[in-house]
mmCIF file of C-alpha atoms in Angstrom:
data_model
loop_
_atom_site.group_PDB
_atom_site.id
_atom_site.type_symbol
_atom_site.label_atom_id
_atom_site.label_comp_id
_atom_site.label_asym_id
_atom_site.label_seq_id
_atom_site.Cartn_x
_atom_site.Cartn_y
_atom_site.Cartn_z
ATOM 1 C CA VAL A 1 6.308 -19.816 -10.487
ATOM 2 C CA PHE A 2 5.192 -23.400 -11.206
ATOM 3 C CA ILE A 3 3.135 -23.051 -14.357
ATOM 4 C CA VAL A 4 1.597 -20.498 -16.657
ATOM 5 C CA LYS A 5 -1.698 -21.309 -18.387
ATOM 6 C CA ARG A 6 -2.574 -20.139 -21.859
ATOM 7 C CA ASN A 7 -5.552 -21.336 -23.889
ATOM 8 C CA GLY A 8 -6.053 -24.284 -21.554
ATOM 9 C CA ASP A 9 -2.432 -25.440 -21.844
ATOM 10 C CA ALA A 10 -0.137 -25.618 -18.807
ATOM 11 C CA ILE A 11 3.323 -24.286 -19.593
ATOM 12 C CA PRO A 12 5.996 -25.268 -17.020
ATOM 13 C CA ASN A 13 7.881 -22.327 -15.544
ATOM 14 C CA THR A 14 9.806 -23.363 -12.446
ATOM 15 C CA GLU A 15 12.981 -21.394 -13.149
ATOM 16 C CA GLN A 16 11.559 -17.926 -12.371
ATOM 17 C CA THR A 17 10.212 -16.040 -9.426
ATOM 18 C CA PHE A 18 6.918 -14.334 -10.122
ATOM 19 C CA GLU A 19 8.684 -10.993 -9.767
ATOM 20 C CA ASP A 20 11.042 -11.962 -12.600
ATOM 21 C CA PHE A 21 8.157 -13.256 -14.734
ATOM 22 C CA LEU A 22 6.308 -9.984 -14.175
ATOM 23 C CA ALA A 23 9.352 -7.901 -15.128
ATOM 24 C CA ASN A 24 10.725 -9.994 -17.984
ATOM 25 C CA GLY A 25 8.071 -12.417 -19.162
ATOM 26 C CA LYS A 26 8.932 -15.892 -20.436
ATOM 27 C CA ASP A 27 9.271 -17.054 -24.025
ATOM 28 C CA GLY A 28 7.222 -14.114 -25.283
ATOM 29 C CA LEU A 29 4.536 -14.445 -22.600
ATOM 30 C CA ARG A 30 3.777 -11.543 -20.278
ATOM 31 C CA ALA A 31 2.357 -11.953 -16.773
ATOM 32 C CA THR A 32 -1.368 -11.350 -16.416
ATOM 33 C CA GLN A 33 -3.751 -10.916 -13.518
ATOM 34 C CA ALA A 34 -4.842 -14.542 -14.067
ATOM 35 C CA ASP A 35 -1.196 -15.640 -13.724
ATOM 36 C CA TRP A 36 -0.997 -13.827 -10.400
ATOM 37 C CA ARG A 37 -4.174 -15.525 -9.145
ATOM 38 C CA LEU A 38 -2.851 -18.923 -10.255
ATOM 39 C CA HIS A 39 0.468 -18.217 -8.543
ATOM 40 C CA LEU A 40 -1.245 -17.249 -5.280
ATOM 41 C CA ASN A 41 -3.210 -20.490 -5.451
ATOM 42 C CA THR A 42 0.062 -22.463 -5.351
ATOM 43 C CA LEU A 43 1.108 -20.985 -2.005
ATOM 44 C CA PHE A 44 0.203 -22.923 1.129
ATOM 45 C CA PRO A 45 0.273 -20.722 4.234
ATOM 46 C CA GLU A 46 -1.626 -21.703 7.372
ATOM 47 C CA VAL A 47 -4.618 -19.623 6.251
ATOM 48 C CA ARG A 48 -5.575 -18.649 2.716
ATOM 49 C CA LEU A 49 -8.267 -16.187 1.788
ATOM 50 C CA LYS A 50 -10.040 -17.382 -1.322
ATOM 51 C CA ARG A 51 -13.792 -17.203 -1.827
ATOM 52 C CA THR A 52 -13.756 -18.779 1.612
ATOM 53 C CA ILE A 53 -11.248 -18.782 4.441
ATOM 54 C CA GLU A 54 -9.147 -21.921 4.052
ATOM 55 C CA ILE A 55 -7.599 -22.893 7.391
ATOM 56 C CA ARG A 56 -4.976 -25.561 6.899
ATOM 57 C CA ALA A 57 -3.141 -25.741 10.229
ATOM 58 C CA ALA A 58 -4.790 -28.935 11.451
ATOM 59 C CA ASP A 59 -6.526 -30.363 8.445
ATOM 60 C CA ALA A 60 -5.868 -34.091 8.874
ATOM 61 C CA GLN A 61 -7.599 -35.274 12.021
ATOM 62 C CA GLY A 62 -8.944 -38.751 12.611
ATOM 63 C CA PRO A 63 -12.618 -39.685 12.958
ATOM 64 C CA ALA A 64 -12.810 -38.742 16.664
ATOM 65 C CA LEU A 65 -11.861 -35.122 15.887
ATOM 66 C CA ALA A 66 -13.253 -34.755 12.362
ATOM 67 C CA SER A 67 -16.152 -32.578 13.557
ATOM 68 C CA THR A 68 -14.111 -30.735 16.170
ATOM 69 C CA LEU A 69 -12.251 -28.390 13.852
ATOM 70 C CA PRO A 70 -15.287 -27.119 11.924
ATOM 71 C CA ALA A 71 -17.003 -26.552 15.267
ATOM 72 C CA LEU A 72 -13.961 -24.726 16.647
ATOM 73 C CA TYR A 73 -13.766 -22.383 13.673
ATOM 74 C CA SER A 74 -17.543 -21.886 13.573
ATOM 75 C CA GLY A 75 -17.525 -20.914 17.234
ATOM 76 C CA LEU A 76 -14.673 -18.469 16.706
ATOM 77 C CA LEU A 77 -15.683 -16.915 13.390
ATOM 78 C CA TYR A 78 -19.493 -16.900 13.252
ATOM 79 C CA ASP A 79 -20.172 -15.018 16.470
ATOM 80 C CA THR A 80 -19.306 -11.343 16.885
ATOM 81 C CA ARG A 81 -18.619 -11.608 20.612
ATOM 82 C CA ALA A 82 -16.299 -14.572 20.039
ATOM 83 C CA GLU A 83 -14.472 -12.651 17.302
ATOM 84 C CA ASP A 84 -13.970 -9.720 19.691
ATOM 85 C CA GLU A 85 -12.762 -11.983 22.512
ATOM 86 C CA LEU A 86 -10.331 -13.792 20.209
ATOM 87 C CA GLU A 87 -9.016 -10.518 18.846
ATOM 88 C CA ALA A 88 -8.445 -9.233 22.385
ATOM 89 C CA LEU A 89 -6.559 -12.431 23.254
ATOM 90 C CA VAL A 90 -4.145 -12.270 20.305
ATOM 91 C CA GLU A 91 -3.859 -8.483 19.921
ATOM 92 C CA PRO A 92 -0.727 -8.199 22.103
ATOM 93 C CA TRP A 93 1.123 -10.883 20.129
ATOM 94 C CA GLY A 94 3.670 -9.780 17.558
ATOM 95 C CA PHE A 95 4.253 -11.522 14.240
ATOM 96 C CA ASP A 96 7.885 -12.385 15.018
ATOM 97 C CA GLU A 97 6.926 -13.724 18.446
ATOM 98 C CA VAL A 98 4.324 -16.051 16.932
ATOM 99 C CA ALA A 99 6.526 -17.063 13.983
ATOM 100 C CA ALA A 100 9.287 -18.055 16.425
ATOM 101 C CA LEU A 101 6.977 -20.752 17.809
ATOM 102 C CA ARG A 102 7.332 -22.778 14.607
ATOM 103 C CA GLY A 103 10.780 -23.991 15.619
ATOM 104 C CA THR A 104 9.602 -25.778 18.762
ATOM 105 C CA LEU A 105 5.812 -25.991 18.777
ATOM 106 C CA TRP A 106 5.751 -29.161 16.689
ATOM 107 C CA LYS A 107 7.932 -30.895 19.297
ATOM 108 C CA THR A 108 6.658 -29.512 22.579
ATOM 109 C CA GLY A 109 2.965 -28.921 21.853
ATOM 110 C CA LEU A 110 1.006 -27.154 24.578
ATOM 111 C CA ALA A 111 4.062 -27.149 26.863
ATOM 112 C CA THR A 112 5.750 -24.663 24.506
ATOM 113 C CA PRO A 113 6.672 -21.453 26.363
ATOM 114 C CA PHE A 114 4.927 -18.338 25.057
ATOM 115 C CA ALA A 115 4.298 -14.869 26.486
ATOM 116 C CA GLY A 116 5.473 -15.837 29.977
ATOM 117 C CA LYS A 117 3.312 -18.999 30.091
ATOM 118 C CA THR A 118 2.946 -22.162 28.109
ATOM 119 C CA LEU A 119 0.522 -22.477 25.220
ATOM 120 C CA ALA A 120 -1.851 -24.623 27.292
ATOM 121 C CA PRO A 121 -3.774 -21.744 28.944
ATOM 122 C CA PHE A 122 -4.068 -19.980 25.586
ATOM 123 C CA ALA A 123 -5.509 -23.150 24.024
ATOM 124 C CA GLU A 124 -7.967 -23.438 26.900
ATOM 125 C CA LYS A 125 -9.013 -19.816 26.403
ATOM 126 C CA VAL A 126 -9.502 -20.289 22.650
ATOM 127 C CA LEU A 127 -11.703 -23.318 23.324
ATOM 128 C CA GLU A 128 -13.676 -21.353 25.926
ATOM 129 C CA ILE A 129 -14.243 -18.572 23.393
ATOM 130 C CA ALA A 130 -15.322 -21.076 20.720
ATOM 131 C CA ARG A 131 -17.631 -22.834 23.169
ATOM 132 C CA GLY A 132 -19.317 -19.517 23.948
ATOM 133 C CA GLY A 133 -19.706 -18.702 20.252
ATOM 134 C CA LEU A 134 -21.298 -22.079 19.543
ATOM 135 C CA ALA A 135 -23.617 -21.831 22.557
ATOM 136 C CA ARG A 136 -24.814 -18.417 21.372
ATOM 137 C CA ARG A 137 -25.432 -19.799 17.857
ATOM 138 C CA ALA A 138 -27.789 -22.264 19.547
ATOM 139 C CA ARG A 139 -27.874 -24.723 16.643
ATOM 140 C CA LYS A 140 -29.236 -27.954 18.111
ATOM 141 C CA ASN A 141 -29.339 -31.575 17.024
ATOM 142 C CA ALA A 142 -32.272 -33.980 17.437
ATOM 143 C CA ARG A 143 -31.233 -34.631 21.060
ATOM 144 C CA GLY A 144 -31.364 -30.923 21.872
ATOM 145 C CA GLU A 145 -27.556 -30.587 22.134
ATOM 146 C CA ASP A 146 -25.893 -27.532 20.697
ATOM 147 C CA GLU A 147 -22.678 -27.636 18.650
ATOM 148 C CA THR A 148 -20.478 -27.404 21.743
ATOM 149 C CA VAL A 149 -20.646 -31.223 21.962
ATOM 150 C CA TYR A 150 -18.248 -31.356 19.012
ATOM 151 C CA LEU A 151 -15.595 -29.514 21.023
ATOM 152 C CA ASP A 152 -15.646 -32.009 23.898
ATOM 153 C CA PRO A 153 -12.927 -34.380 22.581
ATOM 154 C CA LEU A 154 -10.524 -31.481 22.079
ATOM 155 C CA ILE A 155 -11.440 -29.863 25.405
ATOM 156 C CA GLN A 156 -10.593 -33.152 27.148
ATOM 157 C CA LEU A 157 -7.203 -33.350 25.435
ATOM 158 C CA VAL A 158 -6.316 -29.735 26.202
ATOM 159 C CA ALA A 159 -7.440 -30.130 29.836
ATOM 160 C CA HIS A 160 -4.705 -32.766 30.125
ATOM 161 C CA GLY A 161 -2.159 -30.570 28.354
ATOM 162 C CA LYS A 162 -2.246 -32.731 25.224
ATOM 163 C CA THR A 163 -2.611 -32.141 21.531
ATOM 164 C CA PRO A 164 -4.075 -34.679 19.110
ATOM 165 C CA ALA A 165 -0.486 -35.576 18.160
ATOM 166 C CA ASP A 166 0.393 -36.270 21.812
ATOM 167 C CA ASP A 167 -2.614 -38.544 22.088
ATOM 168 C CA LEU A 168 -1.685 -40.368 18.895
ATOM 169 C CA LEU A 169 1.927 -40.899 19.977
ATOM 170 C CA GLU A 170 0.789 -42.126 23.382
ATOM 171 C CA LYS A 171 -1.522 -44.677 21.759
ATOM 172 C CA ALA A 172 1.242 -45.831 19.393
ATOM 173 C CA GLY A 173 3.593 -46.501 22.288
ATOM 174 C CA THR A 174 7.281 -47.134 21.858
ATOM 175 C CA GLY A 175 9.446 -49.976 20.663
ATOM 176 C CA ASP A 176 9.686 -51.898 17.404
ATOM 177 C CA ASP A 177 5.928 -51.994 16.895
ATOM 178 C CA ALA A 178 5.363 -48.234 17.343
ATOM 179 C CA LYS A 179 5.790 -47.233 13.682
ATOM 180 C CA ARG A 180 3.341 -49.888 12.483
ATOM 181 C CA LYS A 181 0.805 -48.880 15.144
ATOM 182 C CA LEU A 182 1.219 -45.226 14.224
ATOM 183 C CA VAL A 183 0.435 -45.990 10.580
ATOM 184 C CA GLU A 184 -2.622 -48.019 11.632
ATOM 185 C CA LEU A 185 -3.828 -45.249 13.933
ATOM 186 C CA THR A 186 -3.496 -42.616 11.214
ATOM 187 C CA ASP A 187 -5.237 -44.609 8.484
ATOM 188 C CA LEU A 188 -7.930 -42.190 7.382
ATOM 189 C CA SER A 189 -9.359 -44.467 4.720
ATOM 190 C CA ALA A 190 -12.432 -45.002 6.906
ATOM 191 C CA LEU A 191 -13.275 -41.332 6.379
ATOM 192 C CA ALA A 192 -13.324 -41.874 2.611
ATOM 193 C CA ALA A 193 -15.647 -44.875 2.796
ATOM 194 C CA PRO A 194 -19.162 -44.336 1.436
ATOM 195 C CA LEU A 195 -21.807 -43.558 4.043
#
């Protein structure tokens, strides 16, 4: 538990698990349904179901990929055929098998071994599924292009076996100047500038 709210006041409570708060209360307070909802809101898994689906796994991309992730998720989640294809792709995967990726995925990216392959062909398949979902949605811009154009930067990276992080590290280079360049390359303040 982080806090408990009563009558608009936030009461610190970092010394208890929610289970203990539920069983024993704190300073005369008993756990409520609202406390449970507040507690769940303090957890940060890769995906959270709220009034929307909050997908947090790659939520800090630069300007070149800012539109890619919404397009990816739209293509996967707003088309029934895409949902079915994605489900068929991941259905054989077990929770423990996927969870084990966390130890190395952040270092080895799409070269990470998984299910007798690397992750690269799975990433390509996910992008193919998303591309199909977006094409079937057929939402077009003023130039007559559908939303698949937003996937192109990511498709190009994945075709070369790279993730956005690989691309960023490659651009930063090595040597004494690399850390400074990395900070410059990841400066997202331009995204916050008024339009």
